[in-house]
Amino acid sequence: MKKKLIVGNWKMNGSLAANQALVRGVLDGLEGLQVNAAVCAPNVYLSQIQAMLHDQRALDLGAQDVSMHEQGAYTGEISADMLREFGIRYVVVGHSERRQYHGEQDLHVALKAQCALQAGITPIVCVGETLTERRAGGTEEVVKRQLAAVIQTNGHCISEVVVAYEPVWAIGTGLTATPEEAQQVHSVLRHQLNAATAQAARISILYGGSMNATNALTLLNQPDIDGGLIGGAALKASDFLAIMAAASQCATAS
Ligand code: 13P
């Protein structure tokens, strides 16, 4: 089995001192784990963390958003080329918090993914339904529509993305999709990717939404769950490491 990918999304958390302790703690515990790992930090801290990660390969660095424009008069935006200068390997695009609070729509997300890909950065494309959409039976339709926009804009490059299924109702709420619920949606996404590219097998599909040390193993053991996108539990080294240990267990058991 390919190694699982565990990505921490710090969201708008951290400080110079807290980041230093967190990254140090994660690096100290990562040794020997069979897992691909990354942390997505706020932009202002990227150079701090890049400096901490420069002499190792166990932990990659990511950002949480990128502009859908290449350069120019877009006050406050950060381009993919700028991120690349800071050694960024991944960038989260289309997180539900961006869709909800910043009006991002499917096309914006698709263009952001395109900018990242053009700069050689792997976009982590987030899809997921709200509770209302789930209750109305719309989960599959919503996630397929969100992913279809990214596939349509990016063509054969779609094989270079990572997809994250994050049910909005499970983010930061302590509610988690059951392993079966998550697997069901992951399998829908896998079929959609298979239909889009012959290279779909290389695409990791992560689960996100209240993943923690307790539920990680059963979620990660599902056949189409290739890793996790972790919010709250990525802010404490021991919690994040426990999830990575579960991911490593899946990789070595297979
Ligand atoms: P939580 O793990 O805090 O639910 O957040 C998930 C998430 O939104 C990761 O991007």
mmCIF file of C-alpha atoms and ligand atoms in Angstrom:
data_model
loop_
_atom_site.group_PDB
_atom_site.id
_atom_site.type_symbol
_atom_site.label_atom_id
_atom_site.label_comp_id
_atom_site.label_asym_id
_atom_site.label_seq_id
_atom_site.Cartn_x
_atom_site.Cartn_y
_atom_site.Cartn_z
ATOM 1 C CA MET A 1 0.000 0.000 0.000
ATOM 2 C CA LYS A 2 1.240 3.523 -0.720
ATOM 3 C CA LYS A 3 2.148 5.592 2.312
ATOM 4 C CA LYS A 4 -0.676 7.630 3.769
ATOM 5 C CA LEU A 5 -0.462 11.414 3.578
ATOM 6 C CA ILE A 6 -1.203 13.313 6.780
ATOM 7 C CA VAL A 7 -1.473 17.090 6.449
ATOM 8 C CA GLY A 8 -1.973 19.534 9.289
ATOM 9 C CA ASN A 9 -3.986 22.638 8.457
ATOM 10 C CA TRP A 10 -3.176 25.102 11.195
ATOM 11 C CA LYS A 11 -5.776 27.603 9.967
ATOM 12 C CA MET A 12 -5.343 31.012 11.692
ATOM 13 C CA ASN A 13 -3.440 29.654 14.665
ATOM 14 C CA GLY A 14 0.151 29.901 15.814
ATOM 15 C CA SER A 15 2.842 32.355 16.839
ATOM 16 C CA LEU A 16 6.594 32.394 16.308
ATOM 17 C CA ALA A 17 7.118 30.697 19.668
ATOM 18 C CA ALA A 18 4.259 28.200 19.352
ATOM 19 C CA ASN A 19 5.293 27.210 15.809
ATOM 20 C CA GLN A 20 8.846 26.620 16.920
ATOM 21 C CA ALA A 21 7.730 24.245 19.679
ATOM 22 C CA LEU A 22 5.133 22.481 17.530
ATOM 23 C CA VAL A 23 7.392 21.837 14.545
ATOM 24 C CA ARG A 24 10.254 20.753 16.806
ATOM 25 C CA GLY A 25 7.951 18.335 18.604
ATOM 26 C CA VAL A 26 6.589 16.893 15.354
ATOM 27 C CA LEU A 27 10.056 16.447 13.853
ATOM 28 C CA ASP A 28 11.295 14.720 16.996
ATOM 29 C CA GLY A 29 8.464 12.189 16.900
ATOM 30 C CA LEU A 30 8.354 11.536 13.170
ATOM 31 C CA GLU A 31 11.427 9.399 12.932
ATOM 32 C CA GLY A 32 10.735 5.883 11.751
ATOM 33 C CA LEU A 33 7.085 6.492 10.841
ATOM 34 C CA GLN A 34 5.993 5.267 7.412
ATOM 35 C CA VAL A 35 3.988 8.306 6.451
ATOM 36 C CA ASN A 36 4.110 11.345 4.184
ATOM 37 C CA ALA A 37 3.522 14.425 6.284
ATOM 38 C CA ALA A 38 3.093 18.159 5.876
ATOM 39 C CA VAL A 39 1.965 21.226 7.781
ATOM 40 C CA CYS A 40 0.072 24.105 6.169
ATOM 41 C CA ALA A 41 0.915 27.261 8.063
ATOM 42 C CA PRO A 42 -0.280 30.867 7.835
ATOM 43 C CA ASN A 43 1.660 32.695 5.108
ATOM 44 C CA VAL A 44 3.534 35.039 7.438
ATOM 45 C CA TYR A 45 5.169 32.052 9.127
ATOM 46 C CA LEU A 46 6.236 30.176 6.002
ATOM 47 C CA SER A 47 9.797 31.449 6.030
ATOM 48 C CA GLN A 48 10.169 30.629 9.737
ATOM 49 C CA ILE A 49 9.065 27.078 9.153
ATOM 50 C CA GLN A 50 10.950 26.695 5.896
ATOM 51 C CA ALA A 51 14.118 27.464 7.872
ATOM 52 C CA MET A 52 13.229 24.815 10.453
ATOM 53 C CA LEU A 53 12.578 22.171 7.797
ATOM 54 C CA HIS A 54 15.457 22.843 5.444
ATOM 55 C CA ASP A 55 17.742 19.961 6.447
ATOM 56 C CA GLN A 56 15.206 17.119 6.501
ATOM 57 C CA ARG A 57 12.695 15.410 4.229
ATOM 58 C CA ALA A 58 10.204 13.887 6.674
ATOM 59 C CA LEU A 59 7.926 16.925 6.928
ATOM 60 C CA ASP A 60 6.845 19.093 4.002
ATOM 61 C CA LEU A 61 5.551 22.636 4.087
ATOM 62 C CA GLY A 62 2.222 23.833 2.737
ATOM 63 C CA ALA A 63 0.132 26.983 2.515
ATOM 64 C CA GLN A 64 -3.587 27.379 3.114
ATOM 65 C CA ASP A 65 -4.623 29.371 0.058
ATOM 66 C CA VAL A 66 -3.223 30.860 -3.143
ATOM 67 C CA SER A 67 -4.338 33.560 -5.535
ATOM 68 C CA MET A 68 -6.125 32.585 -8.737
ATOM 69 C CA HIS A 69 -4.092 35.294 -10.485
ATOM 70 C CA GLU A 70 -0.461 35.015 -11.526
ATOM 71 C CA GLN A 71 0.624 38.526 -10.462
ATOM 72 C CA GLY A 72 -0.412 42.148 -10.461
ATOM 73 C CA ALA A 73 -2.821 44.520 -8.739
ATOM 74 C CA TYR A 74 -4.491 42.125 -6.308
ATOM 75 C CA THR A 75 -3.936 43.693 -2.907
ATOM 76 C CA GLY A 76 -3.454 41.184 -0.141
ATOM 77 C CA GLU A 77 -3.098 38.177 -2.441
ATOM 78 C CA ILE A 78 -0.178 35.742 -2.573
ATOM 79 C CA SER A 79 0.747 34.092 -5.877
ATOM 80 C CA ALA A 80 1.773 30.512 -6.459
ATOM 81 C CA ASP A 81 5.200 31.649 -7.675
ATOM 82 C CA MET A 82 5.705 33.505 -4.395
ATOM 83 C CA LEU A 83 4.788 30.387 -2.427
ATOM 84 C CA ARG A 84 7.221 28.343 -4.470
ATOM 85 C CA GLU A 85 10.043 30.645 -3.371
ATOM 86 C CA PHE A 86 9.418 29.464 0.186
ATOM 87 C CA GLY A 87 9.746 25.779 -0.598
ATOM 88 C CA ILE A 88 6.014 25.126 -0.539
ATOM 89 C CA ARG A 89 5.038 21.599 -1.614
ATOM 90 C CA TYR A 90 1.258 21.784 -1.040
ATOM 91 C CA VAL A 91 -1.449 24.405 -0.981
ATOM 92 C CA VAL A 92 -4.994 23.917 0.277
ATOM 93 C CA VAL A 93 -7.585 25.246 -2.190
ATOM 94 C CA GLY A 94 -11.335 25.455 -1.795
ATOM 95 C CA HIS A 95 -11.442 24.850 1.931
ATOM 96 C CA SER A 96 -15.041 25.195 3.102
ATOM 97 C CA GLU A 97 -14.035 28.129 5.312
ATOM 98 C CA ARG A 98 -12.837 29.955 2.185
ATOM 99 C CA ARG A 99 -15.998 29.007 0.317
ATOM 100 C CA GLN A 100 -18.183 30.069 3.248
ATOM 101 C CA TYR A 101 -16.495 33.255 4.482
ATOM 102 C CA HIS A 102 -14.773 34.495 1.329
ATOM 103 C CA GLY A 103 -17.310 33.660 -1.336
ATOM 104 C CA GLU A 104 -15.060 31.239 -3.210
ATOM 105 C CA GLN A 105 -16.885 29.324 -5.875
ATOM 106 C CA ASP A 106 -16.078 26.211 -7.834
ATOM 107 C CA LEU A 107 -14.467 28.136 -10.692
ATOM 108 C CA HIS A 108 -12.238 30.130 -8.328
ATOM 109 C CA VAL A 109 -11.097 26.900 -6.718
ATOM 110 C CA ALA A 110 -10.368 25.383 -10.125
ATOM 111 C CA LEU A 111 -8.292 28.412 -11.144
ATOM 112 C CA LYS A 112 -6.382 28.358 -7.868
ATOM 113 C CA ALA A 113 -5.569 24.696 -8.417
ATOM 114 C CA GLN A 114 -4.389 25.590 -11.918
ATOM 115 C CA CYS A 115 -2.087 28.363 -10.649
ATOM 116 C CA ALA A 116 -0.602 25.988 -8.075
ATOM 117 C CA LEU A 117 -0.019 23.251 -10.639
ATOM 118 C CA GLN A 118 1.640 25.684 -13.035
ATOM 119 C CA ALA A 119 4.054 26.640 -10.246
ATOM 120 C CA GLY A 120 4.819 23.006 -9.442
ATOM 121 C CA ILE A 121 2.871 23.050 -6.161
ATOM 122 C CA THR A 122 0.401 20.268 -5.357
ATOM 123 C CA PRO A 123 -3.064 21.675 -4.680
ATOM 124 C CA ILE A 124 -5.079 19.935 -1.971
ATOM 125 C CA VAL A 125 -8.551 20.392 -3.418
ATOM 126 C CA CYS A 126 -11.208 20.383 -0.700
ATOM 127 C CA VAL A 127 -14.760 19.261 -1.361
ATOM 128 C CA GLY A 128 -17.598 18.580 1.041
ATOM 129 C CA GLU A 129 -21.267 19.035 1.735
ATOM 130 C CA THR A 130 -23.043 21.047 4.426
ATOM 131 C CA LEU A 131 -25.377 19.393 6.896
ATOM 132 C CA THR A 132 -28.390 20.742 5.014
ATOM 133 C CA GLU A 133 -27.086 19.282 1.770
ATOM 134 C CA ARG A 134 -26.446 15.920 3.431
ATOM 135 C CA ARG A 135 -29.896 15.820 4.991
ATOM 136 C CA ALA A 136 -31.413 16.596 1.594
ATOM 137 C CA GLY A 137 -29.558 13.616 0.109
ATOM 138 C CA GLY A 138 -27.311 15.907 -1.936
ATOM 139 C CA THR A 139 -23.863 14.795 -0.740
ATOM 140 C CA GLU A 140 -22.735 13.007 -3.895
ATOM 141 C CA GLU A 141 -24.079 15.669 -6.208
ATOM 142 C CA VAL A 142 -22.294 18.432 -4.287
ATOM 143 C CA VAL A 143 -18.870 16.803 -4.068
ATOM 144 C CA LYS A 144 -19.002 15.658 -7.691
ATOM 145 C CA ARG A 145 -19.901 19.163 -8.860
ATOM 146 C CA GLN A 146 -17.052 20.669 -6.820
ATOM 147 C CA LEU A 147 -14.506 18.184 -8.141
ATOM 148 C CA ALA A 148 -15.815 18.356 -11.719
ATOM 149 C CA ALA A 149 -14.966 22.061 -11.905
ATOM 150 C CA VAL A 150 -11.344 21.326 -11.002
ATOM 151 C CA ILE A 151 -11.144 18.412 -13.440
ATOM 152 C CA GLN A 152 -12.611 20.466 -16.273
ATOM 153 C CA THR A 153 -10.172 23.348 -15.828
ATOM 154 C CA ASN A 154 -7.079 21.229 -15.272
ATOM 155 C CA GLY A 155 -7.455 18.410 -17.800
ATOM 156 C CA HIS A 156 -4.771 15.756 -17.652
ATOM 157 C CA CYS A 157 -2.930 17.669 -14.876
ATOM 158 C CA ILE A 158 -5.638 16.457 -12.516
ATOM 159 C CA SER A 159 -3.442 13.445 -11.765
ATOM 160 C CA GLU A 160 -1.102 15.817 -9.892
ATOM 161 C CA VAL A 161 -3.633 17.005 -7.310
ATOM 162 C CA VAL A 162 -4.554 15.727 -3.873
ATOM 163 C CA VAL A 163 -8.277 15.678 -3.055
ATOM 164 C CA ALA A 164 -9.652 16.152 0.455
ATOM 165 C CA TYR A 165 -13.186 15.183 1.399
ATOM 166 C CA GLU A 166 -14.182 17.422 4.288
ATOM 167 C CA PRO A 167 -17.854 17.253 5.230
ATOM 168 C CA VAL A 168 -18.561 20.778 6.451
ATOM 169 C CA TRP A 169 -20.645 19.521 9.368
ATOM 170 C CA ALA A 170 -17.678 17.532 10.680
ATOM 171 C CA ILE A 171 -15.138 20.375 10.674
ATOM 172 C CA GLY A 172 -14.224 21.570 14.132
ATOM 173 C CA THR A 173 -17.433 20.147 15.558
ATOM 174 C CA GLY A 174 -16.216 16.897 17.075
ATOM 175 C CA LEU A 175 -18.627 15.107 14.736
ATOM 176 C CA THR A 176 -16.882 12.748 12.362
ATOM 177 C CA ALA A 177 -18.245 10.940 9.361
ATOM 178 C CA THR A 178 -18.323 7.257 10.201
ATOM 179 C CA PRO A 179 -15.669 5.259 8.361
ATOM 180 C CA GLU A 180 -18.453 3.832 6.176
ATOM 181 C CA GLU A 181 -19.918 7.263 5.381
ATOM 182 C CA ALA A 182 -16.496 8.623 4.513
ATOM 183 C CA GLN A 183 -15.556 5.561 2.455
ATOM 184 C CA GLN A 184 -18.795 5.865 0.470
ATOM 185 C CA VAL A 185 -17.977 9.425 -0.590
ATOM 186 C CA HIS A 186 -14.306 8.615 -1.211
ATOM 187 C CA SER A 187 -15.355 5.823 -3.505
ATOM 188 C CA VAL A 188 -17.577 8.206 -5.481
ATOM 189 C CA LEU A 189 -14.641 10.614 -5.819
ATOM 190 C CA ARG A 190 -12.321 7.763 -6.819
ATOM 191 C CA HIS A 191 -14.683 6.736 -9.613
ATOM 192 C CA GLN A 192 -14.887 10.290 -10.817
ATOM 193 C CA LEU A 193 -11.097 10.580 -10.890
ATOM 194 C CA ASN A 194 -10.768 7.218 -12.625
ATOM 195 C CA ALA A 195 -13.076 8.444 -15.354
ATOM 196 C CA ALA A 196 -11.017 11.630 -15.735
ATOM 197 C CA THR A 197 -7.496 10.233 -15.957
ATOM 198 C CA ALA A 198 -5.669 6.974 -16.478
ATOM 199 C CA GLN A 199 -3.273 8.155 -13.736
ATOM 200 C CA ALA A 200 -5.924 8.326 -11.009
ATOM 201 C CA ALA A 201 -4.215 5.688 -8.887
ATOM 202 C CA ARG A 202 -1.550 8.195 -7.876
ATOM 203 C CA ILE A 203 -4.102 10.690 -6.522
ATOM 204 C CA SER A 204 -4.445 10.661 -2.739
ATOM 205 C CA ILE A 205 -7.920 11.298 -1.345
ATOM 206 C CA LEU A 206 -7.720 12.594 2.225
ATOM 207 C CA TYR A 207 -10.473 12.694 4.814
ATOM 208 C CA GLY A 208 -10.846 15.789 6.999
ATOM 209 C CA GLY A 209 -13.278 16.685 9.753
ATOM 210 C CA SER A 210 -12.556 16.059 13.432
ATOM 211 C CA MET A 211 -10.008 13.350 12.711
ATOM 212 C CA ASN A 212 -8.143 12.601 15.914
ATOM 213 C CA ALA A 213 -5.935 10.038 17.628
ATOM 214 C CA THR A 214 -8.943 7.901 18.545
ATOM 215 C CA ASN A 215 -10.758 7.684 15.214
ATOM 216 C CA ALA A 216 -7.799 7.935 12.814
ATOM 217 C CA LEU A 217 -7.017 4.241 12.497
ATOM 218 C CA THR A 218 -10.491 3.071 11.481
ATOM 219 C CA LEU A 219 -10.871 5.948 9.031
ATOM 220 C CA LEU A 220 -7.437 5.398 7.514
ATOM 221 C CA ASN A 221 -8.070 1.667 7.173
ATOM 222 C CA GLN A 222 -10.829 2.309 4.627
ATOM 223 C CA PRO A 223 -9.722 1.296 1.138
ATOM 224 C CA ASP A 224 -10.214 4.719 -0.464
ATOM 225 C CA ILE A 225 -9.003 6.899 2.412
ATOM 226 C CA ASP A 226 -5.398 7.735 1.610
ATOM 227 C CA GLY A 227 -4.726 10.096 4.467
ATOM 228 C CA GLY A 228 -6.061 12.940 6.543
ATOM 229 C CA LEU A 229 -6.339 16.713 6.531
ATOM 230 C CA ILE A 230 -6.215 17.620 10.187
ATOM 231 C CA GLY A 231 -7.283 20.872 11.831
ATOM 232 C CA GLY A 232 -7.500 21.053 15.621
ATOM 233 C CA ALA A 233 -5.524 17.889 16.289
ATOM 234 C CA ALA A 234 -2.594 19.212 14.234
ATOM 235 C CA LEU A 235 -1.965 21.992 16.746
ATOM 236 C CA LYS A 236 -0.547 19.702 19.421
ATOM 237 C CA ALA A 237 2.499 17.635 18.478
ATOM 238 C CA SER A 238 1.443 14.566 20.463
ATOM 239 C CA ASP A 239 -2.043 14.494 18.873
ATOM 240 C CA PHE A 240 -0.697 15.016 15.372
ATOM 241 C CA LEU A 241 1.955 12.359 15.911
ATOM 242 C CA ALA A 242 -0.641 9.883 17.175
ATOM 243 C CA ILE A 243 -2.554 10.277 13.897
ATOM 244 C CA MET A 244 0.658 9.803 11.943
ATOM 245 C CA ALA A 245 1.446 6.695 13.970
ATOM 246 C CA ALA A 246 -1.989 5.294 12.994
ATOM 247 C CA ALA A 247 -1.251 6.109 9.354
ATOM 248 C CA SER A 248 2.113 4.387 9.623
ATOM 249 C CA GLN A 249 0.436 1.326 11.110
ATOM 250 C CA CYS A 250 -1.854 1.102 8.060
ATOM 251 C CA ALA A 251 1.106 1.330 5.702
ATOM 252 C CA THR A 252 3.157 -1.311 7.443
ATOM 253 C CA ALA A 253 0.227 -3.715 8.021
ATOM 254 C CA SER A 254 -0.490 -3.975 4.294
HETATM 255 P P1 13P B 1 -10.802 19.768 12.287
HETATM 256 O O1 13P B 1 -9.840 18.611 12.242
HETATM 257 O O2 13P B 1 -10.493 20.780 13.346
HETATM 258 O O3 13P B 1 -12.220 19.306 12.282
HETATM 259 O O4 13P B 1 -10.594 20.573 10.906
HETATM 260 C C1 13P B 1 -10.590 19.876 9.720
HETATM 261 C C2 13P B 1 -10.196 20.814 8.642
HETATM 262 O O5 13P B 1 -10.940 21.715 8.300
HETATM 263 C C3 13P B 1 -8.888 20.625 8.029
HETATM 264 O O6 13P B 1 -8.752 21.397 6.888
#
